[in-house]
PDB file of C-alpha atoms and ligand atoms in Angstrom:
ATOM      1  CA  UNK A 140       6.698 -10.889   3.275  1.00 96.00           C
ATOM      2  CA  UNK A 141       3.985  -8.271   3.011  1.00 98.00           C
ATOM      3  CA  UNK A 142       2.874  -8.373  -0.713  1.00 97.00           C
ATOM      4  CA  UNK A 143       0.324  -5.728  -2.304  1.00 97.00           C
ATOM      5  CA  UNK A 144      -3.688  -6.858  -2.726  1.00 98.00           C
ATOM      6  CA  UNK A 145      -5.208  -6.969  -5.875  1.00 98.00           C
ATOM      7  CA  UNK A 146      -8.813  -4.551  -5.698  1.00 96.00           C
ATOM      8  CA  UNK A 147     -11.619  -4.624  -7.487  1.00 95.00           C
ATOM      9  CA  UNK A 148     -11.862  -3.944 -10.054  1.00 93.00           C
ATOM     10  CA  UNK A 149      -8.546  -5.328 -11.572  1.00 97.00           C
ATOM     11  CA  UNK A 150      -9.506  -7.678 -13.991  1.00 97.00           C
ATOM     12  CA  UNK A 151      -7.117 -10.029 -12.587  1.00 98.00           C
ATOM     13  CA  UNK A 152     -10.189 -10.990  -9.920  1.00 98.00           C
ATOM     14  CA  UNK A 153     -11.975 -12.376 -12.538  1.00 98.00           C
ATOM     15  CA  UNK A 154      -9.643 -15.153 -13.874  1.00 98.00           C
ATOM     16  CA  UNK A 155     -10.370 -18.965 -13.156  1.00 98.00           C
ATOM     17  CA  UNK A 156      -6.789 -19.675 -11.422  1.00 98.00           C
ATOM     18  CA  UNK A 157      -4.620 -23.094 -12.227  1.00 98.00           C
ATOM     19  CA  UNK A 158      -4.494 -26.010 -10.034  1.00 98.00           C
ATOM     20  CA  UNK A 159      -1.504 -26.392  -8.063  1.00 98.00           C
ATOM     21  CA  UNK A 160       0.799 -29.470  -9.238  1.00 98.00           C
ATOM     22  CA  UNK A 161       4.029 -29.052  -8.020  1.00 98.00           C
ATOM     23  CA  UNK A 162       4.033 -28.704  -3.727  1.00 98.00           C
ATOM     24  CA  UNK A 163       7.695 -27.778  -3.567  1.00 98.00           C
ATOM     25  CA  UNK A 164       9.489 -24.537  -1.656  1.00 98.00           C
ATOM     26  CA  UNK A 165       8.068 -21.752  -3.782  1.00 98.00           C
ATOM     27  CA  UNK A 166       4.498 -23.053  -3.247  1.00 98.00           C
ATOM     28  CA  UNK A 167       5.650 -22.753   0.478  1.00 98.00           C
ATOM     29  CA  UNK A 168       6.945 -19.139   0.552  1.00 98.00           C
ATOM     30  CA  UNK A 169       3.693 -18.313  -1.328  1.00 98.00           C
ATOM     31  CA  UNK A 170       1.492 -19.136   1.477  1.00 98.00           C
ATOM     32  CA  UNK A 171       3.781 -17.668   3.933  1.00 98.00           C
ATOM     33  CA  UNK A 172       3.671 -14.443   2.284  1.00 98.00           C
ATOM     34  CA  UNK A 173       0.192 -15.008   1.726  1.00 98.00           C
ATOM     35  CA  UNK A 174      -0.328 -15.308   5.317  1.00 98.00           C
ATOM     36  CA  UNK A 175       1.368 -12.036   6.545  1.00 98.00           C
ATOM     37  CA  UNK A 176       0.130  -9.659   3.865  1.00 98.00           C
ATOM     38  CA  UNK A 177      -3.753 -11.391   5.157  1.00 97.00           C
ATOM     39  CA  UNK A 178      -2.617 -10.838   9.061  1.00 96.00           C
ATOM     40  CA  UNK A 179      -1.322  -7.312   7.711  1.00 96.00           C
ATOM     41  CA  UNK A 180      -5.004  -6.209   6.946  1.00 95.00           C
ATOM     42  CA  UNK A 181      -6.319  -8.184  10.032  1.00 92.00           C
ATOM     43  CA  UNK A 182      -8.507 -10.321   7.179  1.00 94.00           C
ATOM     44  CA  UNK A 183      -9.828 -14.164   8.178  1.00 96.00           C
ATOM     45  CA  UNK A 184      -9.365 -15.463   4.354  1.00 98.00           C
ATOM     46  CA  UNK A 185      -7.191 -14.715   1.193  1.00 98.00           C
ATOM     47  CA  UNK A 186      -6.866 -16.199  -2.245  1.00 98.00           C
ATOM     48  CA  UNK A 187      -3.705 -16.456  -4.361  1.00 98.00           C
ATOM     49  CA  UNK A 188      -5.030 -14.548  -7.139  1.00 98.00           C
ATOM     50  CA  UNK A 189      -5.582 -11.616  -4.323  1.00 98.00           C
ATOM     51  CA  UNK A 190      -1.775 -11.158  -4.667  1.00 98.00           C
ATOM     52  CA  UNK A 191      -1.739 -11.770  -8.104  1.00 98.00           C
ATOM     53  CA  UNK A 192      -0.674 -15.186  -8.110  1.00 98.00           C
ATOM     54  CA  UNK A 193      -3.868 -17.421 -10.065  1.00 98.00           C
ATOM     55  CA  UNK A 194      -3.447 -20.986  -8.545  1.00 98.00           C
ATOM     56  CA  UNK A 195      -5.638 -22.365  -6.457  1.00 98.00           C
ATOM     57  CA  UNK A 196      -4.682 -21.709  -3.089  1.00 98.00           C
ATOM     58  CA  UNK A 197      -6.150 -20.010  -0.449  1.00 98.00           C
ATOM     59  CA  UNK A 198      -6.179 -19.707   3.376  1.00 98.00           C
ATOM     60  CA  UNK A 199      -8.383 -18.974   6.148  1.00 98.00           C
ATOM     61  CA  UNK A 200      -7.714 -17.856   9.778  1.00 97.00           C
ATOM     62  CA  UNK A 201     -10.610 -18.157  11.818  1.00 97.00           C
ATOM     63  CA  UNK A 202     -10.758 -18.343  15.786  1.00 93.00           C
ATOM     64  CA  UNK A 203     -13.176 -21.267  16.982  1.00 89.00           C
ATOM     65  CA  UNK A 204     -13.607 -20.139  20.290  1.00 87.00           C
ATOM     66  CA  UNK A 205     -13.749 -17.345  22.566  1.00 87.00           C
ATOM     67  CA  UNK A 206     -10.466 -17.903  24.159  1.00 88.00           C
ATOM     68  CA  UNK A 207      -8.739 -19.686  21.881  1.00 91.00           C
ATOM     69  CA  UNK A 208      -6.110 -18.227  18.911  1.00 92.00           C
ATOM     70  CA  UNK A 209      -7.376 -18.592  15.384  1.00 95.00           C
ATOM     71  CA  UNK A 210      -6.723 -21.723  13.455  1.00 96.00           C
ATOM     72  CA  UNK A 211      -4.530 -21.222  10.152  1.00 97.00           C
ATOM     73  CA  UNK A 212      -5.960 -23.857   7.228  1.00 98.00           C
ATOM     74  CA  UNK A 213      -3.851 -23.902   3.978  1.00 98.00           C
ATOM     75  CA  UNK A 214      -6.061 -25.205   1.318  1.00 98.00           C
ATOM     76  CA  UNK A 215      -4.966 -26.261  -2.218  1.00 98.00           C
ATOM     77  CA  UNK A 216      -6.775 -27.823  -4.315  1.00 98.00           C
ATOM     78  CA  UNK A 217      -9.643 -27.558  -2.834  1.00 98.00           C
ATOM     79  CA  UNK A 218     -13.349 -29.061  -3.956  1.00 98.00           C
ATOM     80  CA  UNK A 219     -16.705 -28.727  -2.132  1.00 98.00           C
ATOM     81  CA  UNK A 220     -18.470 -32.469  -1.927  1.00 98.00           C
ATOM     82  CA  UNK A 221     -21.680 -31.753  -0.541  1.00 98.00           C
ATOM     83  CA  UNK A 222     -23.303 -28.867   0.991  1.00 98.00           C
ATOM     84  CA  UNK A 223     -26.441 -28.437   3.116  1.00 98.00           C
ATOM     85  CA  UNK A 224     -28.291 -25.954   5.264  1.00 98.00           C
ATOM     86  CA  UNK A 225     -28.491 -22.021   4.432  1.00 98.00           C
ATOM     87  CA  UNK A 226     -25.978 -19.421   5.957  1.00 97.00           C
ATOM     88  CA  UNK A 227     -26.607 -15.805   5.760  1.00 97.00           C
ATOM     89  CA  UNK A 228     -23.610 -13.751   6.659  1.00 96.00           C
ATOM     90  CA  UNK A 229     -22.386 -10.371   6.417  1.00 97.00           C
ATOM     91  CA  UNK A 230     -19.236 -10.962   4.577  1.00 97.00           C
ATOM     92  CA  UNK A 231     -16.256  -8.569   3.384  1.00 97.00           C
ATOM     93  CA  UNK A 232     -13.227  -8.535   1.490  1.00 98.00           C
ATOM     94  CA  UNK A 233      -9.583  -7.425   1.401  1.00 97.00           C
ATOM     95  CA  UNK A 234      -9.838  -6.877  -2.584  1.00 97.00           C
ATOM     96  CA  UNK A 235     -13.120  -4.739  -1.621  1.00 96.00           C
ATOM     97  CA  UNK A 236     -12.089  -2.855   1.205  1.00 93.00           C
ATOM     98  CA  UNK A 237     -14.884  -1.032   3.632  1.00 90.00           C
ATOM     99  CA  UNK A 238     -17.785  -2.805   2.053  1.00 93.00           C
ATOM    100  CA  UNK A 239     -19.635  -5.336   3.853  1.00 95.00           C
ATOM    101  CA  UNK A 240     -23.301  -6.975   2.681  1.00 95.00           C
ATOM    102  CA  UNK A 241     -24.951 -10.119   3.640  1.00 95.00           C
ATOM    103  CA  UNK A 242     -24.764 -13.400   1.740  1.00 97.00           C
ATOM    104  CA  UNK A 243     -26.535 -16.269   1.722  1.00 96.00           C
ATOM    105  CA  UNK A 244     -24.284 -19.598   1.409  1.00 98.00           C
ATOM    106  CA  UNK A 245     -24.333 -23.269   2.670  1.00 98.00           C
ATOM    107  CA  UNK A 246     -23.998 -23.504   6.138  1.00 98.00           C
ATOM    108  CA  UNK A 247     -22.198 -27.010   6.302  1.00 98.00           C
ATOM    109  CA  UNK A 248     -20.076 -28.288   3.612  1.00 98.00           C
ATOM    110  CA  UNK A 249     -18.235 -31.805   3.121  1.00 98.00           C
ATOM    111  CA  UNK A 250     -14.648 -30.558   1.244  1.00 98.00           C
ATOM    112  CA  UNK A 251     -11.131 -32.355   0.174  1.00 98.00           C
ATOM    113  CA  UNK A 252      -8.046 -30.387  -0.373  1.00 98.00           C
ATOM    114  CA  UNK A 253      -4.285 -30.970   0.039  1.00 98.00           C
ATOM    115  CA  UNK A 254      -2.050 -29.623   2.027  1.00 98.00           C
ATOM    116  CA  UNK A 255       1.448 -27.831   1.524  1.00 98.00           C
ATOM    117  CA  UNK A 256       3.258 -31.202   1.180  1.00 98.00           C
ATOM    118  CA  UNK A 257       0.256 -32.535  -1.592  1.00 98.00           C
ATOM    119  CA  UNK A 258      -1.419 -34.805   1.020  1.00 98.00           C
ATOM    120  CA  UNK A 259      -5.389 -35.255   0.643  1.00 98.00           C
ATOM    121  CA  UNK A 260      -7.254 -33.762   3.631  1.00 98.00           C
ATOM    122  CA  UNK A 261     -11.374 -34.492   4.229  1.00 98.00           C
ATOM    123  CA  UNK A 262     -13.210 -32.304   6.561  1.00 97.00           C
ATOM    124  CA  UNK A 263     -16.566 -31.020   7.143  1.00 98.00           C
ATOM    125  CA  UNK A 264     -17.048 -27.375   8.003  1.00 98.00           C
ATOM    126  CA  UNK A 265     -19.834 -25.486   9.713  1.00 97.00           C
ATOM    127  CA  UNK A 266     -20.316 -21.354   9.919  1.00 97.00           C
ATOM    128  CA  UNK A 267     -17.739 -19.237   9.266  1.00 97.00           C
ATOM    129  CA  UNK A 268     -15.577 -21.515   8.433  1.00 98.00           C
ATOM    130  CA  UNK A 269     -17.834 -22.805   5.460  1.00 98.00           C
ATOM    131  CA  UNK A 270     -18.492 -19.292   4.586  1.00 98.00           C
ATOM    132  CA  UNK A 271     -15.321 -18.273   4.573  1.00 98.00           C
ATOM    133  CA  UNK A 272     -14.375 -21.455   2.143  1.00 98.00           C
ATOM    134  CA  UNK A 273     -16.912 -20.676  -0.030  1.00 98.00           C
ATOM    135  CA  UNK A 274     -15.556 -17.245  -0.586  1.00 98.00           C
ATOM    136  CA  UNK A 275     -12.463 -17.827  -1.415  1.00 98.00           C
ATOM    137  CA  UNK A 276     -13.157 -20.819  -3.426  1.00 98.00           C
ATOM    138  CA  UNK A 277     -14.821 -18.551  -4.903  1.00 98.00           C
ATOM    139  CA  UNK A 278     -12.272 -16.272  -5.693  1.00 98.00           C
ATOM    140  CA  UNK A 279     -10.289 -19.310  -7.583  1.00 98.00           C
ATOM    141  CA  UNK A 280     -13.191 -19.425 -10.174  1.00 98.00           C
ATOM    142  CA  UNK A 281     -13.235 -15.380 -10.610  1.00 98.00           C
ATOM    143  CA  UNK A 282     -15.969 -14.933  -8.801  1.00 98.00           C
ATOM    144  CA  UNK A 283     -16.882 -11.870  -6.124  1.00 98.00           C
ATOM    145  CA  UNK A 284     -19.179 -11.800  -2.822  1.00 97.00           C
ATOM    146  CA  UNK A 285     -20.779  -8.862  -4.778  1.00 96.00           C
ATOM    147  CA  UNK A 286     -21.756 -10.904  -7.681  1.00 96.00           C
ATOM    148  CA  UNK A 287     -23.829 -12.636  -5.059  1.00 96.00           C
ATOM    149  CA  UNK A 288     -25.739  -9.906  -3.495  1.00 93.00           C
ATOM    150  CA  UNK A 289     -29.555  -8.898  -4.869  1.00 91.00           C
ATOM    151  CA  UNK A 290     -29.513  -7.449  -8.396  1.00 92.00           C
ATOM    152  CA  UNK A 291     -30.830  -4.019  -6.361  1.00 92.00           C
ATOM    153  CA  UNK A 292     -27.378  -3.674  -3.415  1.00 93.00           C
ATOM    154  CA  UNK A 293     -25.026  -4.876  -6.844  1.00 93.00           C
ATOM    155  CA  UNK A 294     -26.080  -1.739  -8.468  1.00 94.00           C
ATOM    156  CA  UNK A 295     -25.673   0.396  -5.697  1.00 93.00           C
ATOM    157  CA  UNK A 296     -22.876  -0.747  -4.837  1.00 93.00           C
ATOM    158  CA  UNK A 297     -21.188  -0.303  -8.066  1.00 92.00           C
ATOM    159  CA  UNK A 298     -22.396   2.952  -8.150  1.00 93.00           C
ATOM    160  CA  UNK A 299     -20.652   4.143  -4.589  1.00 91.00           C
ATOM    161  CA  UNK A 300     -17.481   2.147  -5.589  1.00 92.00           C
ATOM    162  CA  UNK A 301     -17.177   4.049  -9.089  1.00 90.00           C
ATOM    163  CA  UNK A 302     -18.146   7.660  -6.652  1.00 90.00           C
ATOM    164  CA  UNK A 303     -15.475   6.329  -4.447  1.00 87.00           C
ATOM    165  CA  UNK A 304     -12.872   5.913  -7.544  1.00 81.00           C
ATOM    166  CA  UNK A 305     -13.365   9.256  -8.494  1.00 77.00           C
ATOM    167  CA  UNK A 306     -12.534  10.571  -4.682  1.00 75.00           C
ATOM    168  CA  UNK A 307      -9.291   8.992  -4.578  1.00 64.00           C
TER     169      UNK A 307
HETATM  170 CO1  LIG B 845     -12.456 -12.051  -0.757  1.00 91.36          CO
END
């Protein structure tokens, strides 16, 4: 099911969201709806709390390879271990629609999650795939890629979002 995405700036975005404890069927149809309203807006990443739900759960879908379909990773729970390296990348984001600015992040990071049934998962991720991680992990602690931009793009971009408000 296509669900509605929380934008900036609902104050919802800014809430630390609850571990998950119970990995039963409604956890389930959460990320399944979370996964069609992300492939809805052609996005590579979403967050719970992006459809208003503040657990911590999010999911990338990122293609590693030219000719290959991108990979779906559910991840709950989810912790970063150790980090390393420097990634600068121009990210976006479904709750900030049409903006884009670059951000520096780790560019390989050791993580553990679980999965939709509660097991523990290990894995070490590189590029996008860490960037995209750190995002949305991110996004569980009420955090915003524009809260990491330079004190200078923040600004503006506050000021073109607030023009932009007015428009609509
Ligand atoms: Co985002």
């Amino acid at each position: 099911m296509i669900l509605e995405i929380v934008t900036h700036p609902d104050k919802r975005l800014k809430g630390k969201s609850k571990e998950v404890e119970k990995f039963d069927e409604k956890l389930h149809t959460l990320l399944d709806n979370m996964f069609d309203t992300m492939n809805s807006r052609e996005g590579i990443g979403l967050a719970g709390i992006q459809i208003g739900v503040p657990k911590r759960v999010f999911i990338t879908y990122i293609q590693n390879g030219e000719d290959t379909e991108p990979t779906l990773t559910e991840f709950i729970n989810p912790k970063i271990l150790a980090e390393s390296g420097v990634l600068s990348y121009e990210e976006g984001c479904l709750s900030i629609p049409s903006y884009f600015e670059k951000v520096d992040r780790a560019e390989t990071i050791n993580v553990s999650y679980q999965n939709r049934y509660g097991e523990e998962q290990n894995s070490t991720l590189h590029g996008l795939n860490a960037v995209a991680f750190q995002h949305e992990l991110d996004h569980l602690n009420g955090k915003l890629f524009v809260e990491r931009v330079s004190y200078m793009k923040r600004k503006k971009f506050e000021k073109e979002w607030k023009r932009r408000g007015r428009e609509n």
